[in-house]
Coordinates of C-alpha atoms and ligand atoms in Angstrom, one line a residue:
X23 CA 20.1 -161.8 -34.6
X24 CA 18.2 -158.8 -35.0
X25 CA 18.7 -156.0 -32.7
X26 CA 15.5 -154.9 -31.5
X27 CA 14.9 -151.8 -29.2
X28 CA 11.8 -150.1 -27.9
X29 CA 10.9 -146.8 -29.3
X30 CA 8.1 -144.4 -29.2
X31 CA 7.1 -143.5 -32.4
X32 CA 4.3 -141.2 -33.9
X33 CA 3.8 -139.7 -37.3
X34 CA 3.7 -136.1 -38.4
X35 CA 0.9 -134.9 -36.6
X36 CA 2.5 -136.4 -33.3
X37 CA -1.2 -137.9 -32.8
X38 CA -1.2 -140.8 -31.8
X39 CA 2.0 -142.1 -30.3
X40 CA 2.8 -146.0 -29.8
X41 CA 5.6 -147.8 -28.3
X42 CA 6.9 -150.6 -30.6
X43 CA 10.0 -152.7 -30.8
X44 CA 12.2 -151.4 -33.7
X45 CA 14.9 -152.4 -35.9
X46 CA 17.1 -150.7 -38.4
X47 CA 18.0 -152.8 -41.1
X48 CA 20.8 -151.8 -43.4
X49 CA 20.7 -154.8 -45.9
X50 CA 18.0 -156.8 -47.5
X51 CA 19.4 -159.9 -45.9
X52 CA 18.7 -158.1 -42.5
X53 CA 15.3 -157.0 -43.4
X54 CA 14.5 -160.9 -44.2
X55 CA 16.3 -161.9 -41.1
X56 CA 14.1 -159.4 -39.2
X57 CA 11.0 -160.9 -40.4
X58 CA 12.0 -164.4 -39.3
X59 CA 13.0 -162.7 -35.8
X60 CA 9.6 -161.1 -35.1
X61 CA 8.8 -163.6 -32.3
X62 CA 5.4 -164.1 -33.7
X63 CA 4.8 -160.5 -33.7
X64 CA 3.0 -158.4 -36.3
X65 CA 5.4 -156.1 -38.4
X66 CA 5.3 -152.6 -40.1
X67 CA 7.4 -150.7 -42.5
X68 CA 8.2 -147.2 -41.3
X69 CA 10.0 -144.7 -43.6
X70 CA 10.4 -141.0 -42.5
X71 CA 7.2 -141.0 -40.6
X72 CA 5.6 -138.2 -42.4
X73 CA 2.2 -139.9 -42.7
X74 CA 0.2 -137.7 -40.2
X75 CA -1.6 -140.1 -38.2
X76 CA -1.4 -143.8 -37.5
X77 CA -0.5 -145.4 -40.9
X78 CA 3.2 -146.0 -39.8
X79 CA 2.6 -147.2 -36.5
X80 CA 1.8 -150.5 -34.9
X81 CA 1.4 -151.2 -31.1
X82 CA 2.6 -154.7 -29.8
X83 CA 4.2 -155.2 -32.8
X84 CA 7.8 -154.8 -34.9
X85 CA 8.5 -151.8 -36.8
X86 CA 11.3 -151.8 -39.3
X87 CA 12.9 -148.4 -39.7
X88 CA 13.7 -148.4 -43.6
X89 CA 15.9 -145.4 -43.6
X90 CA 19.3 -147.4 -44.0
X91 CA 18.0 -149.0 -46.9
X92 CA 19.3 -146.0 -49.0
X93 CA 21.3 -147.3 -52.1
X94 CA 20.8 -145.9 -55.6
X95 CA 21.2 -149.0 -57.4
X96 CA 21.3 -147.9 -61.2
X97 CA 20.5 -145.2 -63.3
X98 CA 19.9 -144.9 -67.0
X99 CA 20.7 -141.1 -68.0
X100 CA 18.9 -141.9 -71.5
X101 CA 15.6 -142.6 -70.2
X102 CA 15.7 -141.6 -66.6
X103 CA 14.8 -144.9 -65.1
X104 CA 16.3 -145.0 -61.5
X105 CA 16.4 -148.1 -59.6
X106 CA 16.9 -147.6 -55.9
X107 CA 16.2 -148.8 -52.3
X108 CA 12.9 -148.0 -50.7
X109 CA 14.6 -146.1 -47.7
X110 CA 16.0 -143.4 -50.2
X111 CA 14.4 -140.1 -49.6
X112 CA 13.2 -137.9 -52.4
X113 CA 15.7 -135.3 -51.1
X114 CA 18.4 -137.7 -51.7
X115 CA 17.0 -138.2 -55.2
X116 CA 16.7 -134.6 -55.6
X117 CA 20.1 -133.8 -54.3
X118 CA 21.8 -136.5 -56.4
X119 CA 20.0 -135.9 -59.6
X120 CA 19.2 -132.1 -60.2
X121 CA 22.6 -131.3 -60.9
X122 CA 22.4 -134.1 -63.7
X123 CA 19.0 -132.3 -64.9
X124 CA 16.4 -134.8 -63.2
X125 CA 13.8 -134.1 -60.7
X126 CA 11.3 -136.8 -59.4
X127 CA 8.2 -137.1 -61.7
X128 CA 5.8 -136.5 -58.6
X129 CA 6.8 -134.9 -55.2
X130 CA 4.4 -133.9 -52.1
X131 CA 4.8 -131.0 -50.0
X132 CA 8.1 -132.2 -48.5
X133 CA 11.1 -133.8 -49.7
X134 CA 11.5 -136.0 -46.3
X135 CA 9.6 -138.8 -47.5
X136 CA 11.2 -142.4 -48.8
X137 CA 10.4 -143.8 -51.8
X138 CA 8.8 -146.6 -49.8
X139 CA 6.5 -144.4 -48.2
X140 CA 5.5 -142.4 -51.4
X141 CA 4.5 -145.5 -53.3
X142 CA 2.4 -147.1 -50.2
X143 CA 0.8 -143.8 -49.9
X144 CA 0.4 -143.5 -53.8
X145 CA 1.2 -140.0 -53.2
X146 CA 0.1 -136.9 -55.4
X147 CA 1.7 -133.6 -56.2
X148 CA 0.7 -130.2 -57.6
X149 CA 0.9 -132.0 -61.0
X150 CA -1.9 -134.6 -60.5
X151 CA -4.0 -133.1 -63.4
X152 CA -1.1 -133.9 -65.9
X153 CA 1.1 -136.5 -64.7
X154 CA -1.1 -138.8 -62.2
X155 CA 0.3 -140.2 -59.0
X156 CA 3.7 -141.3 -58.0
X157 CA 2.7 -145.1 -58.9
X158 CA 2.3 -143.8 -62.7
X159 CA 6.1 -143.5 -62.8
X160 CA 7.2 -146.8 -61.1
X161 CA 7.4 -149.9 -63.4
X162 CA 8.7 -152.5 -60.8
X163 CA 9.1 -153.3 -57.3
X164 CA 10.7 -155.7 -55.1
X165 CA 8.4 -156.9 -52.1
X166 CA 9.2 -159.0 -49.1
X167 CA 6.2 -160.8 -48.3
X168 CA 4.6 -162.4 -45.3
X169 CA 6.2 -165.8 -46.3
X170 CA 9.4 -164.4 -46.3
X171 CA 9.6 -164.5 -50.3
X172 CA 11.2 -161.7 -52.3
X173 CA 8.4 -161.2 -55.1
X174 CA 9.2 -158.8 -57.9
X175 CA 6.2 -157.4 -59.4
X176 CA 5.1 -155.1 -61.9
X177 CA 2.2 -154.6 -64.7
X178 CA 2.8 -158.3 -66.1
X179 CA 4.0 -160.2 -63.0
X180 CA 1.9 -160.4 -60.0
X181 CA -0.1 -157.3 -61.0
X182 CA -2.7 -157.6 -58.4
X183 CA 0.0 -157.6 -55.8
X184 CA 1.9 -154.6 -57.5
X185 CA -1.5 -152.4 -57.5
X186 CA -2.7 -153.5 -53.9
X187 CA 0.9 -152.4 -52.8
X188 CA 0.4 -149.2 -54.6
X189 CA -1.5 -147.0 -51.9
X190 CA -1.8 -150.2 -50.0
X191 CA -0.3 -148.2 -46.7
X192 CA 2.4 -150.9 -46.0
X193 CA 0.0 -153.9 -45.2
X194 CA 1.2 -156.1 -48.2
X195 CA 4.8 -156.6 -47.1
X196 CA 7.9 -154.7 -47.1
X197 CA 9.2 -152.9 -50.2
X198 CA 12.7 -153.5 -50.9
X199 CA 13.3 -151.3 -53.8
X200 CA 11.7 -150.1 -56.8
X201 CA 12.3 -148.6 -60.5
X202 CA 11.0 -145.0 -60.8
X203 CA 11.4 -142.8 -63.6
X204 CA 12.7 -139.2 -63.1
X205 CA 11.5 -136.4 -65.3
X206 CA 14.0 -134.2 -67.2
X207 CA 14.6 -130.6 -66.3
X208 CA 16.8 -127.8 -67.8
X209 CA 17.5 -126.1 -64.4
X210 CA 16.3 -126.1 -60.7
X211 CA 13.8 -123.3 -61.3
X212 CA 10.0 -122.8 -61.7
X213 CA 8.2 -120.3 -63.8
X214 CA 5.6 -119.4 -61.5
X215 CA 2.2 -117.2 -61.6
X216 CA 0.4 -116.2 -58.3
X217 CA -3.1 -115.2 -58.6
X218 CA -5.3 -113.6 -55.9
X219 CA -8.5 -115.3 -55.6
X220 CA -11.5 -113.6 -54.2
X221 CA -13.9 -116.4 -53.2
X222 CA -14.4 -120.4 -54.3
X223 CA -16.1 -119.4 -57.7
X224 CA -13.1 -117.3 -58.5
X225 CA -10.9 -120.4 -57.3
X226 CA -12.9 -122.7 -59.9
X227 CA -12.6 -120.3 -62.7
X228 CA -8.9 -119.8 -62.4
X229 CA -8.4 -123.5 -61.9
X230 CA -10.2 -124.2 -65.0
X231 CA -8.2 -121.9 -67.1
X232 CA -5.0 -123.5 -65.5
X233 CA -4.9 -126.7 -67.6
X234 CA -1.8 -125.6 -69.5
X235 CA 0.3 -125.2 -66.3
X236 CA 1.7 -128.6 -65.2
X237 CA 1.7 -127.5 -61.4
X238 CA -1.1 -125.9 -59.7
X239 CA -2.5 -125.5 -56.3
X240 CA -4.3 -122.8 -54.2
X241 CA -3.7 -121.9 -50.3
X242 CA -7.2 -121.1 -49.1
X243 CA -8.2 -118.7 -46.1
X244 CA -10.9 -121.3 -44.6
X245 CA -11.7 -119.1 -41.9
X246 CA -13.2 -116.2 -44.4
X247 CA -17.0 -116.4 -44.6
X248 CA -20.0 -115.2 -46.8
X249 CA -19.0 -113.8 -50.0
X250 CA -15.4 -114.1 -49.0
X251 CA -15.4 -117.9 -48.4
X252 CA -12.7 -119.8 -50.2
X253 CA -10.4 -116.8 -50.8
X254 CA -6.9 -117.5 -51.4
X255 CA -3.7 -117.6 -53.5
X256 CA -3.8 -119.8 -56.4
X257 CA -0.1 -120.5 -57.6
X258 CA 0.5 -122.5 -60.9
X259 CA 3.8 -123.0 -62.5
X260 CA 6.2 -125.4 -64.7
X261 CA 9.6 -126.1 -64.6
X262 CA 11.6 -123.3 -66.3
X263 CA 12.8 -123.5 -69.7
X264 CA 16.5 -122.5 -70.2
X265 CA 15.8 -119.1 -71.4
X266 CA 13.5 -118.2 -68.3
X267 CA 16.1 -119.7 -65.8
X268 CA 17.7 -116.4 -64.1
X269 CA 21.2 -115.5 -65.8
X270 CA 24.3 -115.2 -63.8
X271 CA 25.6 -118.4 -62.0
X272 CA 27.0 -121.1 -64.5
X273 CA 24.7 -123.9 -65.1
X274 CA 26.6 -126.3 -62.7
X275 CA 25.9 -123.7 -59.9
X276 CA 22.4 -123.1 -61.2
X277 CA 21.6 -126.8 -61.1
X278 CA 23.2 -127.1 -57.6
X279 CA 20.1 -128.5 -55.3
X280 CA 19.6 -126.4 -52.0
X281 CA 19.5 -126.7 -48.7
X282 CA 19.2 -127.6 -45.1
X283 CA 16.2 -126.2 -43.1
X284 CA 17.2 -122.6 -42.1
X285 CA 14.9 -122.3 -38.9
X286 CA 14.3 -124.8 -36.4
X287 CA 11.7 -125.3 -33.4
X288 CA 13.6 -127.0 -30.7
X289 CA 11.2 -127.5 -28.4
X290 CA 7.3 -128.0 -28.4
X291 CA 5.5 -124.8 -28.6
X292 CA 3.0 -124.2 -25.7
X293 CA -0.6 -125.7 -26.6
X294 CA -2.1 -122.2 -27.0
X295 CA 0.2 -120.9 -29.5
X296 CA -2.2 -121.7 -32.5
X297 CA -5.5 -120.8 -31.3
X298 CA -8.5 -119.2 -33.1
X299 CA -7.1 -115.7 -32.5
X300 CA -3.5 -116.5 -34.3
X301 CA -5.0 -118.6 -37.0
X302 CA -7.5 -115.8 -38.1
X303 CA -4.3 -113.5 -37.9
X304 CA -2.1 -115.8 -39.7
X305 CA -4.8 -116.5 -42.6
X306 CA -5.6 -112.7 -42.8
X307 CA -1.7 -111.8 -43.2
X308 CA -1.1 -114.6 -45.8
X309 CA -3.9 -113.2 -47.9
X310 CA -2.7 -109.8 -47.7
X311 CA 0.9 -110.8 -48.8
X312 CA -0.3 -111.1 -52.3
X313 CA -0.8 -107.2 -52.9
X314 CA -1.5 -107.4 -56.7
X315 CA -4.2 -109.5 -58.5
X316 CA -1.3 -111.4 -60.3
X317 CA 2.5 -111.8 -60.3
X318 CA 4.9 -113.4 -62.4
X319 CA 8.3 -114.9 -61.1
X320 CA 10.9 -117.4 -61.5
X321 CA 11.7 -119.4 -58.3
X322 CA 13.8 -121.9 -57.1
X323 CA 11.8 -125.4 -57.0
X324 CA 12.5 -125.5 -53.0
X325 CA 10.1 -122.4 -52.1
X326 CA 7.7 -123.7 -54.6
X327 CA 7.3 -127.2 -53.6
X328 CA 8.5 -127.4 -50.4
X329 CA 7.9 -124.1 -48.4
X330 CA 7.4 -125.7 -44.9
X331 CA 10.7 -127.6 -45.3
X332 CA 12.6 -124.6 -44.5
X333 CA 11.4 -124.8 -40.5
X334 CA 12.7 -128.1 -39.2
X335 CA 10.1 -129.7 -37.0
X336 CA 7.2 -127.3 -37.6
X337 CA 4.9 -129.9 -36.5
X338 CA 6.1 -129.0 -32.9
X339 CA 4.3 -125.5 -33.1
X340 CA 1.1 -127.4 -32.5
X341 CA 2.4 -128.1 -28.7
X342 CA 2.4 -131.6 -27.1
X343 CA -1.0 -132.6 -28.1
X344 CA -0.2 -132.4 -31.7
X345 CA -2.6 -131.8 -34.6
X346 CA -4.4 -133.5 -37.2
X347 CA -4.8 -133.1 -40.9
X348 CA -7.9 -133.8 -42.7
X349 CA -7.6 -134.4 -46.5
X350 CA -10.7 -135.1 -48.6
X351 CA -11.6 -135.4 -52.3
X352 CA -15.3 -135.0 -53.8
X353 CA -16.2 -135.6 -57.5
X354 CA -16.9 -132.8 -59.6
X355 CA -19.9 -131.0 -58.7
X356 CA -21.0 -127.7 -60.8
X357 CA -22.2 -126.1 -57.6
X358 CA -19.6 -127.4 -55.4
X359 CA -21.8 -128.2 -52.5
X360 CA -19.9 -130.4 -50.3
X361 CA -16.8 -128.2 -50.3
X362 CA -19.1 -125.0 -49.4
X363 CA -20.7 -127.3 -46.7
X364 CA -17.2 -128.2 -45.3
X365 CA -15.9 -124.8 -45.1
X366 CA -19.4 -123.7 -43.7
X367 CA -18.9 -126.2 -40.9
X368 CA -15.5 -125.2 -40.1
X369 CA -16.1 -121.5 -39.7
X370 CA -19.3 -122.4 -37.7
X371 CA -17.3 -124.8 -35.5
X372 CA -14.7 -122.1 -34.7
X373 CA -11.9 -124.7 -35.1
X374 CA -10.0 -122.8 -38.0
X375 CA -7.5 -124.7 -39.9
X376 CA -3.9 -122.8 -39.8
X377 CA -2.8 -124.2 -43.2
X378 CA -5.4 -125.3 -46.0
X379 CA -4.7 -126.2 -49.5
X380 CA -7.4 -126.8 -52.5
X381 CA -6.6 -128.3 -55.7
X382 CA -8.6 -130.1 -58.6
X383 CA -7.2 -133.4 -59.4
X384 CA -7.0 -135.0 -62.8
X385 CA -8.8 -137.9 -64.0
X386 CA -6.4 -140.9 -63.2
X387 CA -7.5 -143.3 -60.4
X388 CA -6.0 -146.6 -59.1
X389 CA -8.4 -148.2 -57.2
X390 CA -7.7 -150.2 -53.9
X391 CA -6.8 -147.8 -51.2
X392 CA -5.3 -145.3 -53.5
X393 CA -6.9 -141.7 -52.6
X394 CA -6.8 -139.7 -55.6
X395 CA -9.8 -139.5 -57.9
X396 CA -11.3 -136.9 -60.1
X397 CA -12.6 -133.9 -58.3
X398 CA -11.7 -131.3 -55.5
X399 CA -9.2 -132.0 -52.8
X400 CA -8.9 -129.8 -49.7
X401 CA -6.2 -130.5 -47.1
X402 CA -6.8 -128.7 -43.6
X403 CA -4.7 -128.9 -40.6
X404 CA -6.4 -128.6 -37.4
X405 CA -4.8 -128.2 -33.6
X406 CA -5.8 -131.1 -31.7
X407 CA -8.7 -129.9 -29.7
X408 CA -9.9 -133.1 -28.7
X409 CA -13.5 -134.3 -28.4
X410 CA -14.9 -131.4 -30.4
X411 CA -12.5 -131.8 -33.3
X412 CA -13.1 -135.2 -33.4
X413 CA -16.9 -134.5 -33.7
X414 CA -16.5 -132.1 -36.3
X415 CA -14.2 -134.4 -38.3
X416 CA -17.0 -137.2 -37.9
X417 CA -19.8 -134.6 -39.5
X418 CA -17.2 -133.7 -42.2
X419 CA -16.8 -137.5 -43.1
X420 CA -20.6 -137.6 -43.4
X421 CA -20.7 -134.8 -45.9
X422 CA -17.7 -136.0 -47.8
X423 CA -19.0 -139.9 -48.1
X424 CA -22.6 -138.6 -48.9
X425 CA -21.0 -136.7 -51.9
X426 CA -19.2 -139.8 -53.1
X427 CA -16.0 -138.6 -51.8
X428 CA -13.2 -140.0 -49.5
X429 CA -10.6 -138.9 -46.9
X430 CA -6.8 -139.5 -47.5
X431 CA -5.7 -142.6 -45.5
X432 CA -2.1 -141.4 -45.0
X433 CA -3.1 -138.1 -43.0
X434 CA -6.0 -140.2 -40.9
X435 CA -6.0 -140.9 -37.2
X436 CA -9.7 -141.4 -36.5
X437 CA -11.8 -142.3 -39.6
X438 CA -14.6 -144.9 -38.5
X439 CA -14.7 -148.2 -40.2
X440 CA -18.1 -147.7 -41.6
X441 CA -17.3 -144.4 -42.9
X442 CA -14.2 -145.9 -44.7
X443 CA -16.1 -148.6 -46.3
X444 CA -18.5 -146.0 -47.7
X445 CA -15.8 -144.0 -49.2
X446 CA -13.4 -147.0 -50.5
X447 CA -15.7 -149.2 -52.2
X448 CA -13.0 -151.2 -53.5
X449 CA -11.6 -152.4 -50.0
X450 CA -12.9 -155.9 -50.2
X451 CA -11.2 -156.5 -53.4
X452 CA -8.1 -154.9 -51.8
X453 CA -8.3 -157.1 -48.9
X454 CA -8.8 -160.3 -50.7
X455 CA -5.5 -159.6 -52.7
X456 CA -3.7 -158.6 -49.3
X457 CA -5.2 -161.8 -47.4
X458 CA -4.3 -164.2 -50.0
X459 CA -0.4 -163.1 -49.6
X460 CA -0.6 -162.8 -46.1
X461 CA -3.5 -164.6 -44.4
X462 CA -2.2 -164.6 -40.8
X463 CA -1.8 -160.8 -40.6
X464 CA 1.8 -160.7 -40.3
X465 CA 1.7 -157.1 -41.6
X466 CA -0.6 -154.9 -39.4
X467 CA -0.7 -151.2 -38.4
X468 CA -3.0 -149.3 -36.2
X469 CA -4.4 -147.7 -39.2
X470 CA -5.2 -151.3 -40.6
X471 CA -6.8 -152.4 -37.3
X472 CA -9.1 -149.4 -36.8
X473 CA -10.3 -149.7 -40.3
X474 CA -10.5 -153.5 -40.7
X475 CA -8.1 -154.1 -43.2
X476 CA -5.7 -156.8 -41.6
X477 CA -6.9 -160.2 -40.2
X478 CA -7.8 -160.1 -36.6
X479 CA -9.0 -156.6 -36.5
X480 CA -11.7 -155.8 -33.7
X481 CA -15.1 -156.2 -35.3
Ligands
FAD510 C1 4.3 -131.3 -45.1 C2 3.9 -132.5 -45.7 C3 3.5 -132.3 -46.7 C4 2.9 -133.6 -47.5 N1 2.3 -133.2 -48.6 C5 1.7 -134.3 -49.3 C6 1.3 -134.3 -50.5 O1 1.1 -133.1 -51.4 N2 0.6 -135.1 -51.3 C7 0.7 -136.3 -50.8 O2 0.4 -137.3 -51.4 N3 1.3 -136.5 -49.4 C8 1.8 -135.7 -48.9 N4 2.1 -135.8 -47.7 C9 2.2 -136.9 -46.9 C10 3.2 -137.9 -47.2 O3 3.7 -137.7 -48.7 C11 3.3 -139.4 -47.1 O4 2.9 -139.6 -45.8 C12 4.3 -140.2 -47.6 O5 4.2 -141.8 -47.4 C13 5.5 -140.2 -46.2 O6 6.5 -140.9 -46.4 P1 7.6 -141.6 -45.2 O7 8.7 -142.3 -45.8 O8 7.6 -140.7 -44.2 O9 6.4 -142.7 -45.1 P2 6.0 -143.0 -43.5 O10 5.1 -142.2 -43.1 O11 7.0 -143.7 -42.4 O12 4.8 -144.4 -43.8 C14 3.9 -143.9 -44.5 C15 3.2 -145.4 -45.0 O13 4.1 -146.2 -45.9 C16 4.3 -147.5 -45.3 N5 5.7 -147.6 -45.8 C17 6.9 -147.0 -45.7 N6 7.9 -147.6 -46.0 C18 7.6 -148.5 -46.7 C19 8.1 -149.8 -47.3 N7 9.6 -149.8 -47.8 N8 7.5 -150.7 -47.7 C20 6.1 -151.0 -47.5 N9 5.6 -150.0 -47.1 C21 6.1 -148.7 -46.6 C22 4.2 -147.6 -44.1 O14 4.0 -148.6 -43.6 C23 2.8 -146.5 -43.8 O15 2.0 -147.3 -44.0 C24 2.7 -134.7 -47.0 C25 3.5 -134.6 -45.7 C26 3.9 -133.6 -45.0 C27 4.4 -133.9 -43.7

C-alpha cells in the first residue's frame, strides 16, 4: 500500500501553491504501485521543484516525489554513457563524475534539478548554440505509462512517445530512468571572458563573434533606457584545457567537486525588499562591477554555471507573494524589434526585473512542447506585483506571439490558452500522441489544465 500524505507544494517562484496527496517512492515497484493506488485521481511526477510556475503541481491529484529514485545504474568510462534513475540530480552527477573527468552535457542555471525534470522540460544551457538541449544527449528512457506499462523508448522504438516526453512537462508518464551521455573534461575549470556591452546592438555584435566559444550568456540591465538599453555583461567561455587550469593542488584535488551553498535565506524577506529602487540599484551596481571593457579569467565551474546556488533558498528574497519568471524566445530579426519592444514595455511599466539574461540560441529544434528555437531568448524575474504584472505579461505575450516566438512553459504560471496555441503550433500533434497513450488523462498538472493539454481541461 502506498503511503500518501497531504503536502503543500509550489514551484521555484512560490506562486501558485497547491495541496496534493504526495508519495515518495524509492523503487520502481513502488512507483507502479502508487499509480495503481491513486484512487482514480490524476497523477504527476515532481522532481526538485525548480520549475518556476505550475508545471509540477496538480490540485486534487496525486504527486509522486521522485527524489528517492536516485540510483546510478551503469557507467561506461570509454564513452561517457550513464544510465541512471530519473530522480538523480545534476548535482549528484557532477559530484560523482567531475572527479572522474566528466560533466553533464547541458546544465541549467542551477545544479539542483533531477534528470527527469531536465528531460521533461528539455532544458537548455549556455552551450545551446553548440550542443543543443539536454534531449540531444539522451538516447533512451524508461517511462511508466497511464496503463501501468513500462515502455522503453528511443529514436527507434516508440520514437513518437520519446519525443512527446521530451519537453512534455510530465504529461506522458513517469520517467523511471534514462541514458545520458556525459561530456569529457580535463579539470573543473572554465576559461572565461567577460565583456562589458554598452547596449543591445553591442550585445548582438559580441554574440555574433562568439561562435567559437562553447558557452555564452549575457546579464542585461533591463532598467536602462534609450541608447543604453540592453547594456550588460557578456560572459563567454569553455571548459579549460589542462594547460589553462590553475597550477597548485594536484589533479585529484583540482577535480574535486565543490560545495554546499554558503549563504542561506532562512525566512521570507518582507515583500517590499525587492522594489523599483532596490532593483534599479542592483542593476546599476552589477553593471559597474565590470570595470574594464574586457577581462579574462579561469574560474571554477560553480560560479560560472551556478552563481545563484551559493545562496540557498534565494527565492525567499521575493517575500511571501513569490515571483514570476518570464522567458521568451523570438526568431532572428536584424532589427531586433520584438526584444526592443519587450524591454521598452518593461521600463515603461516601472516593474523592473531583478535578474535578466539574454542569449542567442542555436538552430536545433525538437518540436512538440520543447521551448528552444533559433533566435534570441530573454529571461526576466519579476516580483509578484499582482494584477498589473499579469497585465504587463499579457502584453508581452502579444509581442512575442506576433513575432513568431514563444514563452518557456517550465517558467510559466499564467499564460493564456489562446496565446499558447499561437506560440506552440505543434501542440495538436503533441496532444494526439499524448492522448493515444493516456486517453483518460491520468497524467495532469495545473499547467496542463490551464493550457488545454490534457483531456477534461476546462474549455
Ligand atoms: C535558478 C534556476 C535557473 C534555471 N536555469 C535554467 C536554464 O538555464 N535553462 C533551462 O532550461 N531551465 C532552467 N531552469 C529551470 C529548470 O532547469 C527546470 O525547471 C527543471 O525541469 C527543474 O527540474 P526539477 O527536477 O526541479 O523538475 P520539477 O520542477 O520538479 O518538474 C518540472 C517538470 O518535469 C516533470 N517531471 C519531473 N520529474 C519527472 C519524471 N521523473 N517523469 C516525468 N516527468 C517529470 C514535472 O511533472 C514537471 O512538469 C532554472 C531553474 C532555476 C530555479
